[in-house]
Coordinates of C-alpha atoms and ligand atoms in Angstrom, one line a residue:
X1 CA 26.6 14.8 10.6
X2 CA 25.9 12.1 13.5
X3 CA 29.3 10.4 15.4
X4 CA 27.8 7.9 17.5
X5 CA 31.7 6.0 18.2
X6 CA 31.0 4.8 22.1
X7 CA 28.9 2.3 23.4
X8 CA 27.0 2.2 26.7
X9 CA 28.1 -0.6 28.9
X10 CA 28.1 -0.8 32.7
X11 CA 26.5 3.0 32.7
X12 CA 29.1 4.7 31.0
X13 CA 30.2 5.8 27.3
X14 CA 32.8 3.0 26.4
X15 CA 35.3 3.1 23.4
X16 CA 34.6 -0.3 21.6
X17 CA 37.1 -3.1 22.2
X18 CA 36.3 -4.0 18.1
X19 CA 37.2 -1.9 15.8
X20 CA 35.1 -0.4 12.5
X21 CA 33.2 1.9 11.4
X22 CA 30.4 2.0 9.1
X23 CA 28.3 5.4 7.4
X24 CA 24.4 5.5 7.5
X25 CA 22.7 7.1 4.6
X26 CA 19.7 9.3 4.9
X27 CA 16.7 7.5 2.7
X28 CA 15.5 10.6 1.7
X29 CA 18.7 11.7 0.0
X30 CA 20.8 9.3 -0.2
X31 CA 23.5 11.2 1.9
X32 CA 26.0 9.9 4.1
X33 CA 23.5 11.3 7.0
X34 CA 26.2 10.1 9.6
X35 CA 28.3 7.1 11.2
X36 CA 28.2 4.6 14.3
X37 CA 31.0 2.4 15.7
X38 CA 30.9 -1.6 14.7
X39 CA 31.0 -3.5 17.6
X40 CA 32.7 -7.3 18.0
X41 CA 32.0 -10.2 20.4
X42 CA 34.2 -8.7 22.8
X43 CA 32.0 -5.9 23.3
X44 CA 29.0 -8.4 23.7
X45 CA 30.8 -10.4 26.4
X46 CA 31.6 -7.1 28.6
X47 CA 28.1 -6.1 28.1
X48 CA 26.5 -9.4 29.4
X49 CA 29.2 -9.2 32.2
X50 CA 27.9 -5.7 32.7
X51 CA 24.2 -7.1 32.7
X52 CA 24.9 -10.4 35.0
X53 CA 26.7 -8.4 37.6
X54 CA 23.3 -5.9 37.8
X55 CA 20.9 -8.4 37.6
X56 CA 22.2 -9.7 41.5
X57 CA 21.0 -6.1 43.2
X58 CA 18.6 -5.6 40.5
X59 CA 16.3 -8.2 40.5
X60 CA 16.0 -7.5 44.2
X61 CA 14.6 -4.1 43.8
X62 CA 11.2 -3.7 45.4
X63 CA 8.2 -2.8 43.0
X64 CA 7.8 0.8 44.4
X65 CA 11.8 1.4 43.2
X66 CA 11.1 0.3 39.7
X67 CA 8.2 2.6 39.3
X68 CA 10.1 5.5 40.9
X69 CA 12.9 4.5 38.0
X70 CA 10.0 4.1 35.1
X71 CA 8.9 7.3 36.0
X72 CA 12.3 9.0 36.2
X73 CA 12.6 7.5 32.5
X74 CA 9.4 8.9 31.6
X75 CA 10.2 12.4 32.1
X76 CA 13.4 12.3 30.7
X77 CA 11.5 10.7 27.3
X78 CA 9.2 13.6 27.2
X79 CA 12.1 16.1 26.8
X80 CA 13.7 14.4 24.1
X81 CA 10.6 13.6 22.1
X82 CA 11.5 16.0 19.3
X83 CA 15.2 14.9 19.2
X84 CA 14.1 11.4 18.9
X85 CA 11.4 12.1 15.9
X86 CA 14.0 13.9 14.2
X87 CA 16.8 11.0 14.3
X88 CA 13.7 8.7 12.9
X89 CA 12.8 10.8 9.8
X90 CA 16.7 11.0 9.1
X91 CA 17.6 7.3 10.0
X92 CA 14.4 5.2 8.2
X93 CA 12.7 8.4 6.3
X94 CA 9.7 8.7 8.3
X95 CA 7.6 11.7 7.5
X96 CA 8.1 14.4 10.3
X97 CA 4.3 14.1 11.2
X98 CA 4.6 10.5 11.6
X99 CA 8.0 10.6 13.6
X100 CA 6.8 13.0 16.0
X101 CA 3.3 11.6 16.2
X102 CA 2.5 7.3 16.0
X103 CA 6.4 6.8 16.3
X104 CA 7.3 8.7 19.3
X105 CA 3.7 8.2 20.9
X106 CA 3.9 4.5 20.8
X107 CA 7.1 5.0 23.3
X108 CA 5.1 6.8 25.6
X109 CA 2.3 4.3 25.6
X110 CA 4.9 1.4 25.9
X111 CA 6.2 3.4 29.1
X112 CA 3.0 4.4 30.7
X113 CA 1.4 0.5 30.1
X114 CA 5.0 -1.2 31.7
X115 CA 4.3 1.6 34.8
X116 CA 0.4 0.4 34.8
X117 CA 1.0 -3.2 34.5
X118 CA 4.1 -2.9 37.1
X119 CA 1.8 -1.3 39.5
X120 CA -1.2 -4.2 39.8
X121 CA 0.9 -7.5 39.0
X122 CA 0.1 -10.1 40.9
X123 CA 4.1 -11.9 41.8
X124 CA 2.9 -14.1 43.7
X125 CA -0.2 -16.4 44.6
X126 CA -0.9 -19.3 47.0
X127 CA -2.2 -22.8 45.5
X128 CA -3.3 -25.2 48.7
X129 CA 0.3 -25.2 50.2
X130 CA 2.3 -24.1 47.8
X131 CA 3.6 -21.0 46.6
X132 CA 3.9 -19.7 42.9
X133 CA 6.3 -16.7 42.6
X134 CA 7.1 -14.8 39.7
X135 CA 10.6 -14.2 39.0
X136 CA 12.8 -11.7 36.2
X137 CA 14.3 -14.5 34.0
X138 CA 17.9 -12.6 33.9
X139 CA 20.1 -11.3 31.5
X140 CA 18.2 -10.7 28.2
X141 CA 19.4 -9.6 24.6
X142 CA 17.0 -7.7 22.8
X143 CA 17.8 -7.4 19.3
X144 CA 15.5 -4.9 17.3
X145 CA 14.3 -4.2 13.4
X146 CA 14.8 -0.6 11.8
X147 CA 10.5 -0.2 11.1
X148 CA 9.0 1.5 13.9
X149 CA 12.9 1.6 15.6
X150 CA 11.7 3.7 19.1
X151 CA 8.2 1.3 19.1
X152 CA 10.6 -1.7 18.8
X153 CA 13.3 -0.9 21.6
X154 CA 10.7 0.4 23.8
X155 CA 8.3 -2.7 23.8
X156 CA 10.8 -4.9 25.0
X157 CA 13.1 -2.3 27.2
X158 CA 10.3 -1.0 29.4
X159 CA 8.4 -4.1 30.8
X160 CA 12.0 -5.9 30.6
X161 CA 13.2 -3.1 33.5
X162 CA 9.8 -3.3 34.8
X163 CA 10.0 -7.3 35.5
X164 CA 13.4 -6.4 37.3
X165 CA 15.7 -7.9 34.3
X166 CA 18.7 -6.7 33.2
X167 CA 19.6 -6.1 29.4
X168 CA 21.8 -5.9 26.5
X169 CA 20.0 -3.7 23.5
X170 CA 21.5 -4.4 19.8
X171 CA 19.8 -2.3 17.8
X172 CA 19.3 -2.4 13.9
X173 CA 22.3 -0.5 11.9
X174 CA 20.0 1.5 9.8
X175 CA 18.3 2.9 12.7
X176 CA 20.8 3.5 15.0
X177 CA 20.3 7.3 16.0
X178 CA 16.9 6.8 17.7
X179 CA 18.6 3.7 20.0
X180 CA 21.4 6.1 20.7
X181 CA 19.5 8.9 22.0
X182 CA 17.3 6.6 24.3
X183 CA 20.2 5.3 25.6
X184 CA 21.2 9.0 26.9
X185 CA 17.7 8.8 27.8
X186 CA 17.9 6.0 30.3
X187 CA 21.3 7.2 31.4
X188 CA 20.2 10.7 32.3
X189 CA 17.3 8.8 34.4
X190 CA 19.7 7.1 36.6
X191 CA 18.9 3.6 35.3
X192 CA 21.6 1.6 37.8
X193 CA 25.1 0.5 36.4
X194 CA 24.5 -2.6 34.1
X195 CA 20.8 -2.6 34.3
X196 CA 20.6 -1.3 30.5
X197 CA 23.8 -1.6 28.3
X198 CA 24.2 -1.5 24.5
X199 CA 26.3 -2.7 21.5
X200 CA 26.2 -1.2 17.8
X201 CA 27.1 -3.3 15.0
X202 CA 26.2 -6.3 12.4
X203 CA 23.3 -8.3 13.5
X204 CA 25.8 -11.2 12.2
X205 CA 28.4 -10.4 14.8
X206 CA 26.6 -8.5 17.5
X207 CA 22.9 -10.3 17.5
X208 CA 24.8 -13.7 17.1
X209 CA 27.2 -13.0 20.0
X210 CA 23.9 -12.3 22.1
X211 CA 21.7 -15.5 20.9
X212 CA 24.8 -17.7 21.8
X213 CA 26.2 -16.6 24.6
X214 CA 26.2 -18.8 27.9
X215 CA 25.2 -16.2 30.4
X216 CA 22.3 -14.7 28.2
X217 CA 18.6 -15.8 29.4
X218 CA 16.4 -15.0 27.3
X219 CA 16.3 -13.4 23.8
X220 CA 13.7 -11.1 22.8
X221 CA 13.7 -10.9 19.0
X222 CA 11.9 -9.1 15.9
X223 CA 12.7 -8.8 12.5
X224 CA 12.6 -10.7 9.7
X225 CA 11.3 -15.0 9.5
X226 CA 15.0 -16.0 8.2
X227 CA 17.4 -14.5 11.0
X228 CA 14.5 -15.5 13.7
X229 CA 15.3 -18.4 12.9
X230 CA 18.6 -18.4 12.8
X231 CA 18.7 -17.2 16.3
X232 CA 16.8 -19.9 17.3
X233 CA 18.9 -22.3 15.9
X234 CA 21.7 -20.4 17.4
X235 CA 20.1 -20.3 21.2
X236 CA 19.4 -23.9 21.1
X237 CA 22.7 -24.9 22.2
X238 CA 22.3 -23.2 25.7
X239 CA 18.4 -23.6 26.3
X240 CA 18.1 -19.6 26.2
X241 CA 13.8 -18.7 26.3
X242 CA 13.5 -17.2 22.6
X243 CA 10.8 -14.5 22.0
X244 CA 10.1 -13.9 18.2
X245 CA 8.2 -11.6 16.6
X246 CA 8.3 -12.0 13.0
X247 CA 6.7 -10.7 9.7
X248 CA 3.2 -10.8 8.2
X249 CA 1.4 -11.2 5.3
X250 CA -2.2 -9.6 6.9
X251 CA -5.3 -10.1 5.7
X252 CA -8.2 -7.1 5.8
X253 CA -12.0 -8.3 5.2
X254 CA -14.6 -6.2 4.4
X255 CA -17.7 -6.7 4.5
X256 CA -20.0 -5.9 1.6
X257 CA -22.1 -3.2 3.4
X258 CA -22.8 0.9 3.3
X259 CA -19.3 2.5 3.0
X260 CA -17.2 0.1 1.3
X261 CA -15.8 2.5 -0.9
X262 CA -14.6 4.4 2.2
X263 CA -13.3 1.4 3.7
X264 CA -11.3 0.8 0.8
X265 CA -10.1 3.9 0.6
X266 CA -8.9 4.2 4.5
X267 CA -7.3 0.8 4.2
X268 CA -5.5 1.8 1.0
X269 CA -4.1 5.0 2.2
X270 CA -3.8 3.2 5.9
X271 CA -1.2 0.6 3.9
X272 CA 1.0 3.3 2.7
X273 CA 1.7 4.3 6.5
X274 CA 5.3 4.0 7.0
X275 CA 6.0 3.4 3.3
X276 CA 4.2 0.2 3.8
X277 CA 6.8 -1.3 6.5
X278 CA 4.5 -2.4 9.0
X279 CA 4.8 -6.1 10.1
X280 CA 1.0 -5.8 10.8
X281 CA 0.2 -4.1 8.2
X282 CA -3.5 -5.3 6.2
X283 CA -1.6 -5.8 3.0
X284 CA -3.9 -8.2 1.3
X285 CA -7.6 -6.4 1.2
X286 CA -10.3 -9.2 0.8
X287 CA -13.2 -7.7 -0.2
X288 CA -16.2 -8.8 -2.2
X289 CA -15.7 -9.9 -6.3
X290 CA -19.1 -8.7 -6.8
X291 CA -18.2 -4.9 -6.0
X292 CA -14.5 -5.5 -7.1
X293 CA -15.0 -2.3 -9.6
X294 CA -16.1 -0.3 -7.0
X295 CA -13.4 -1.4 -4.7
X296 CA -10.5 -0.7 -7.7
X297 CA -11.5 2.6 -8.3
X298 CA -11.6 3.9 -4.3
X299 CA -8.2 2.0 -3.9
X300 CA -6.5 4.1 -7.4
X301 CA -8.2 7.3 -6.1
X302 CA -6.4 6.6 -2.1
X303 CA -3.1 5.4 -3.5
X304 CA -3.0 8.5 -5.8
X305 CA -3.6 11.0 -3.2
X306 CA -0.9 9.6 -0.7
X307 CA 1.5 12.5 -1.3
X308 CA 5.1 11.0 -1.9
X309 CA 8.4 13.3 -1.2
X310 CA 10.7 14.5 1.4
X311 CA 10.0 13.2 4.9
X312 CA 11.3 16.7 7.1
X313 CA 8.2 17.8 5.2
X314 CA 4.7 17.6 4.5
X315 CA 4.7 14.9 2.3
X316 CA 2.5 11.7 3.6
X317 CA 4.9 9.3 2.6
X318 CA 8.6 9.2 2.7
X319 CA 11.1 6.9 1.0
X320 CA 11.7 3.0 2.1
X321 CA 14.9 2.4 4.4
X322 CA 17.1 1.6 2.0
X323 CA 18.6 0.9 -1.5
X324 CA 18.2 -2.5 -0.9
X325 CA 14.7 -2.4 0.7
X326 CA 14.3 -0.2 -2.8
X327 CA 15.0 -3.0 -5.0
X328 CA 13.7 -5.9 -3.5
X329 CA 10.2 -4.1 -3.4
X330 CA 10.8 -2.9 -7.2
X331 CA 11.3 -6.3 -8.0
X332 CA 8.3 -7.4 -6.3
X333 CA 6.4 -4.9 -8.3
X334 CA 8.1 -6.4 -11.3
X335 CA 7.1 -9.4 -10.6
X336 CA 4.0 -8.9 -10.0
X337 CA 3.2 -7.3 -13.2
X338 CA 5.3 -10.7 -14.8
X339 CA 2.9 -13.2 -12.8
X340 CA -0.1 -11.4 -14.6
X341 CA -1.2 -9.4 -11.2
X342 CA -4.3 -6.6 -12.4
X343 CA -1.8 -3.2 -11.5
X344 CA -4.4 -0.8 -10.1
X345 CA -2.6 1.9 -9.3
X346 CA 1.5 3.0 -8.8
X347 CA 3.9 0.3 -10.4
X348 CA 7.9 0.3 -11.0
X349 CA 9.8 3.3 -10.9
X350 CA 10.2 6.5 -8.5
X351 CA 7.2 8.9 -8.5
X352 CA 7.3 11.3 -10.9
X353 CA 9.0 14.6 -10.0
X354 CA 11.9 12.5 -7.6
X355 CA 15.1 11.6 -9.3
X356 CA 17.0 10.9 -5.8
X357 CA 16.0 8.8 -2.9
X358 CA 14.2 5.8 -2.6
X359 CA 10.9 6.5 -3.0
X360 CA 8.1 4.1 -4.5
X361 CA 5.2 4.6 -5.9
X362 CA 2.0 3.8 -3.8
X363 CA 1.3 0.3 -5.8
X364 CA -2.0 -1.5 -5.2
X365 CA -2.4 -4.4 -7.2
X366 CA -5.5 -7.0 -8.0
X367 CA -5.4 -10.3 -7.8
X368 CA -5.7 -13.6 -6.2
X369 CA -3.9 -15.4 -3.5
X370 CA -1.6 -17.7 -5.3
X371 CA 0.6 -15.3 -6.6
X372 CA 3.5 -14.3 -5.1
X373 CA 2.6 -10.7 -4.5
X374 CA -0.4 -12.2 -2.5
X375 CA 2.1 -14.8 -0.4
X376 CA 5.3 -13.2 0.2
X377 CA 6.0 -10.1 2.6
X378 CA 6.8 -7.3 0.7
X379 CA 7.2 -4.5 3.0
X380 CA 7.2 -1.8 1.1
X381 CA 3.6 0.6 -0.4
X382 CA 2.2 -2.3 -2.3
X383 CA -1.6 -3.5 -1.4
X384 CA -3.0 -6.7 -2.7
X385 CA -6.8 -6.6 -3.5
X386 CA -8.2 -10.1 -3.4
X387 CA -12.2 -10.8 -4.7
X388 CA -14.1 -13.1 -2.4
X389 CA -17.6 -15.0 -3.0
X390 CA -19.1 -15.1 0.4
X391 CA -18.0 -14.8 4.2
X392 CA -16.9 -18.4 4.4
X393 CA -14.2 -17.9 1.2
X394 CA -13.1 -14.7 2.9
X395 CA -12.1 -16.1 6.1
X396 CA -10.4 -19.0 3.4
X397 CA -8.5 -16.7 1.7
X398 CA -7.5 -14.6 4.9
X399 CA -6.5 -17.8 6.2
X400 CA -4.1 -19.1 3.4
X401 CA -0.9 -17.8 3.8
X402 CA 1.9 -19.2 5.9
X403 CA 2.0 -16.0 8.4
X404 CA -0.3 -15.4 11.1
X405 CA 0.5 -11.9 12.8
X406 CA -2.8 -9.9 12.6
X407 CA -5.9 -9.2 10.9
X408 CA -8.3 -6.6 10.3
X409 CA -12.4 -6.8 9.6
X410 CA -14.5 -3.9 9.3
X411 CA -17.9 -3.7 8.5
X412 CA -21.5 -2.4 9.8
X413 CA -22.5 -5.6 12.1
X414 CA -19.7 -5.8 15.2
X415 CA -20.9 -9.3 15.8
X416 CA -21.2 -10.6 12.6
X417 CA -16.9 -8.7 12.3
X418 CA -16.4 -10.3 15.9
X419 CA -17.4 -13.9 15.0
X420 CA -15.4 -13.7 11.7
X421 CA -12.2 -11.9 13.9
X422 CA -12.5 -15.4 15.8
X423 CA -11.8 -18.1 12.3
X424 CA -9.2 -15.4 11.5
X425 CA -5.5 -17.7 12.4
X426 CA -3.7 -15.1 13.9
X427 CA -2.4 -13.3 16.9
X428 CA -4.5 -9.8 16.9
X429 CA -7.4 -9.2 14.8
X430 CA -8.6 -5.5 14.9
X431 CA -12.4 -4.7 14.2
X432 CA -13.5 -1.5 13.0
X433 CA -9.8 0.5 13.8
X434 CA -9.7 -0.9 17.2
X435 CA -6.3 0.1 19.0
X436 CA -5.3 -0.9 22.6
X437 CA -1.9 -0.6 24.2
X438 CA -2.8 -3.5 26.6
X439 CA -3.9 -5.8 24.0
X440 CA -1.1 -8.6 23.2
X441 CA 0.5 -8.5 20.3
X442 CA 2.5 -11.5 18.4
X443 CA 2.1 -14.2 15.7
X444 CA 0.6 -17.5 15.0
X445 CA 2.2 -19.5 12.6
X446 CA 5.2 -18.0 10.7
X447 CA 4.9 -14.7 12.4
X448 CA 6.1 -15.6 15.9
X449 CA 5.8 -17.1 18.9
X450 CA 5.8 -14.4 21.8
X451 CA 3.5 -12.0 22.7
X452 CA 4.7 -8.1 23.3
X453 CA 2.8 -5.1 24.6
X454 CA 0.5 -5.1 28.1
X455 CA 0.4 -7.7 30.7
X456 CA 1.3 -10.5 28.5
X457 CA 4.2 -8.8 26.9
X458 CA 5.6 -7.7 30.7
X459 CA 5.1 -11.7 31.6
X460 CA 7.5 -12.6 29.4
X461 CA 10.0 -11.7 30.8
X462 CA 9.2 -13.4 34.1
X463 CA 10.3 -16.9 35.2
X464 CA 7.9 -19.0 37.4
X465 CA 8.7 -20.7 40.8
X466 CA 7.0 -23.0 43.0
X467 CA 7.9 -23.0 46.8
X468 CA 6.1 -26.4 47.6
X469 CA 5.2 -27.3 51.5
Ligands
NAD501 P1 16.2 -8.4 10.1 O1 15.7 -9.7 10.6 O2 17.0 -8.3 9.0 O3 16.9 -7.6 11.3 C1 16.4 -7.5 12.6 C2 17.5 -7.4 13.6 O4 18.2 -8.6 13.7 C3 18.6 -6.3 13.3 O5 19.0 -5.7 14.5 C4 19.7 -7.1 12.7 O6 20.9 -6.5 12.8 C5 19.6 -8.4 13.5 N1 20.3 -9.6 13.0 C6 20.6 -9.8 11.7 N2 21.2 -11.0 11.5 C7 21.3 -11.6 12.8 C8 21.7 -12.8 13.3 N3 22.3 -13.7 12.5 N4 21.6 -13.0 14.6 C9 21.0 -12.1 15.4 N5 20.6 -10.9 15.0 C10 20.7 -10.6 13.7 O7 14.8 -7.5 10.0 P2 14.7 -6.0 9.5 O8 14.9 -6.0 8.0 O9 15.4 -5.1 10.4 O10 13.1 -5.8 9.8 C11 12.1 -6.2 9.0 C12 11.4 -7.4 9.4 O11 11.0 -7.3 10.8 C13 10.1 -7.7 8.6 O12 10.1 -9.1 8.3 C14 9.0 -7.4 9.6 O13 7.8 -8.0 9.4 C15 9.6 -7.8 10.9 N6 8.9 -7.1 12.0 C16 8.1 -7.8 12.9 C17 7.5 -7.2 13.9 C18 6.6 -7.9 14.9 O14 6.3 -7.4 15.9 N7 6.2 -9.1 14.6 C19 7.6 -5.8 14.1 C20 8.4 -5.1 13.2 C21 9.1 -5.8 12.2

């Protein structure tokens, strides 16, 4: 059993100033796996203190200390890598494989690109007689989903201390082990007194105290459309810069060439990643109506091969977060079914041979893009197969949805997937199973309106300045 009671403010282990508890449940078994401390707006406020106080000597630091830090940080990550994919598969029900590979991997790539982007930035450059510096904004609250917890809390921690800001971490309740332990992490690395600090608790009481408090910069935000919003709405009031990365509904063309019923197959299998709770995930696979037979039967065969059980072990794909996440994705299915939705594979239920946990059944369904199954973010195992005519309908139907996040088109010709990546509406479009830790990553439309990861993700967090004359 986990006791995580203290939170780390001003670089120490604090007793909250609220009081509360609350028990997290381990997906796989539905057993009390643990409990973490509730914290109140009092803890907030000592935390930005904490953070405003740093910020003074902090922002000051030269490049060549930050990088000294980073790397201190770095080392101390690679010895808790198998402590950290452990708390993952316990906390969201990651399969051991996954936790230890993608999910911890995508930290050290987050660390290594803020350390390779620190080490070339450009702070400052002359235009005629003035003088454009580039500045850490301040105090910022970064407030984190439960998906990909260790991805989430690294992308925005690392360049954050790399641009020289200070910061207050909330992390999401049901993935609260993984924050925890980083948070020894970066204590253990000799991050400075109230560089990094960080609260526990309801993203109502916590996140809120963060998004409107007077001496917090900036906000850094992912999760879902409706609370981005709300912290939007609840930044207004003090002009705070607002990051959000939100969800996505992401199409996946393929192109009607050689190997389509592999394609199918590897995007099928590629949506069940995760349990299917991947903002970027391709969950709406556009392909073409004249091989639509073809493309059913490789999508079945994928969906029924994803091995479904226990995450701690060899099982492909664990169980969703949560009993909640459980029924709202059942009821998806449902409705889906209801709207008159083709159901190709999986469908309501657990998978046969689990009676405890919350496990779904890898669903694929086929249909078209009115329907709600096609529209709304379901997060959970459940791909949407959509016919299309030609090339121009494709791009249509990739591009009718209110979420712009990413996109995926594969296919023999790179040009002919490279000019149809360019009419796709959204913020990263990856040809062929393309993957790049310095390529920026955020939404158009309903999905955002930051950009994380690389160069772009580290200048977020910057401020510019012109010294004129
Ligand atoms: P969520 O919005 O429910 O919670 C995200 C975080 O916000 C949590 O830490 C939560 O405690 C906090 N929060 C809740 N209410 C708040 C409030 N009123 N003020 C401030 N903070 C508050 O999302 P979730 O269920 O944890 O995550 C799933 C969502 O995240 C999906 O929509 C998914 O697409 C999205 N997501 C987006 C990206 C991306 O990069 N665009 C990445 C991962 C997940």
């Amino acid at each position: 059993m986990r006791e995580y009671l203290k939170f780390y403010i001003d670089g120490q282990w604090v007793d909250p100033i609220g009081s509360g508890t609350v028990d997290l449940v381990n997906p796989a078994t539905e057993e009390i796996s643990g409990k973490i401390a509730l914290g109140s707006e009092a803890d907030v406020d000592k935390a930005v203190k904490a953070a405003r106080a740093a910020f003074a000597s902090y922002s000051q630091t030269s490049r060549e200390e930050r990088l000294a830090l980073l790397k201190a940080i770095k080392s101390e990550y690679e010895k808790r890598l198998p402590e950290l994919a452990e708390a993952i598969t316990e906390e969201m029900g990651a399969p051991a494989s996954l936790a230890s590979g993608f999910h911890t991997f995508l930290g050290t790539g987050h660390l290594d690109t803020a350390i390779a982007v620190l080490e070339k930035f450009v702070f400052e450059e002359r235009q005629g007689d003035t003088l454009i510096v580039k500045e850490p904004i301040g105090v910022c609250g970064l407030i984190t989903p439960w998906n990909w917890p260790i991805n989430q809390v690294t992308v925005k921690v690392f360049p954050a201390l790399a641009a020289g800001c200070t910061v207050v971490l909330k992390p999401p309740q049901l993935a609260a082990y993984s924050a925890q332990i980083l948070a020894e992490i970066l204590d253990a690395a000799g991050v400075p007194k109230g560089v990094f600090n960080m609260v526990q608790g309801k993203g109502s009481v916590i996140g809120s105290a963060l998004s409107t408090h007077p001496d917090v910069d900036m906000i850094s935000f992912t999760g879902s459309e409706s609370v981005g919003v709300q912290i939007s709405k609840d930044a207004a009031d003090t002009v705070k810069r607002v990051c959000l990365e939100l969800g996505g509904k992401s199409p996946y063309i393929l192109l009607d060439d050689d190997g389509l019923t592999e394609r199918v197959a590897a995007a099928t299998s590629g949506m069940m990643v995760n349990s299917g709770q991947t903002c970027s995930a391709g969950s709406r696979l556009i392909v073409p109506q004249a091989r639509m037979a073809e493309a059913k039967a490789a999508a079945a065969q994928a969906a029924e091969a994803v091995t479904v059980g226990n995450p701690a072990g060899n099982a492909a794909m664990g169980p969703v977060v949560s009993e909640d996440q459980f029924d709202t994705v059942q009821a998806y299915i449902k409705q889906g079914i209801d709207e008159g939705a083709e159901l190709v594979a999986g469908g309501p239920g657990l998978p046969e041979g689990l009676d405890k946990g919350y496990y779904v059944k890898p669903t694929v369904f086929a249909t078209t893009n009115d329907k709600v199954v096609a529209r709304e973010e379901i997060f959970g195992p459940v791909l949407v197969m959509i016919g299309y005519n030609d090339l121009e309908d494709a791009v249509a139907i990739a591009n009718d949805t209110d979420f712009g996040l990413a996109g995926y088109v594969d296919g023999n010709d790179q040009d002919k997937c490279h000019e149809i990546a360019r009419k796709i509406r959204a913020g990263a479009i990856y040809v062929n199973g393309g993957f790049d830790f310095n390529a920026p990553f955020g939404g158009y439309k309903r999905s955002g309106n930051g950009r994380e990861w690389g160069e772009h993700g580290f200048a977020e967090y910057l401020e510019t300045k012109a010294i004129v004359g």
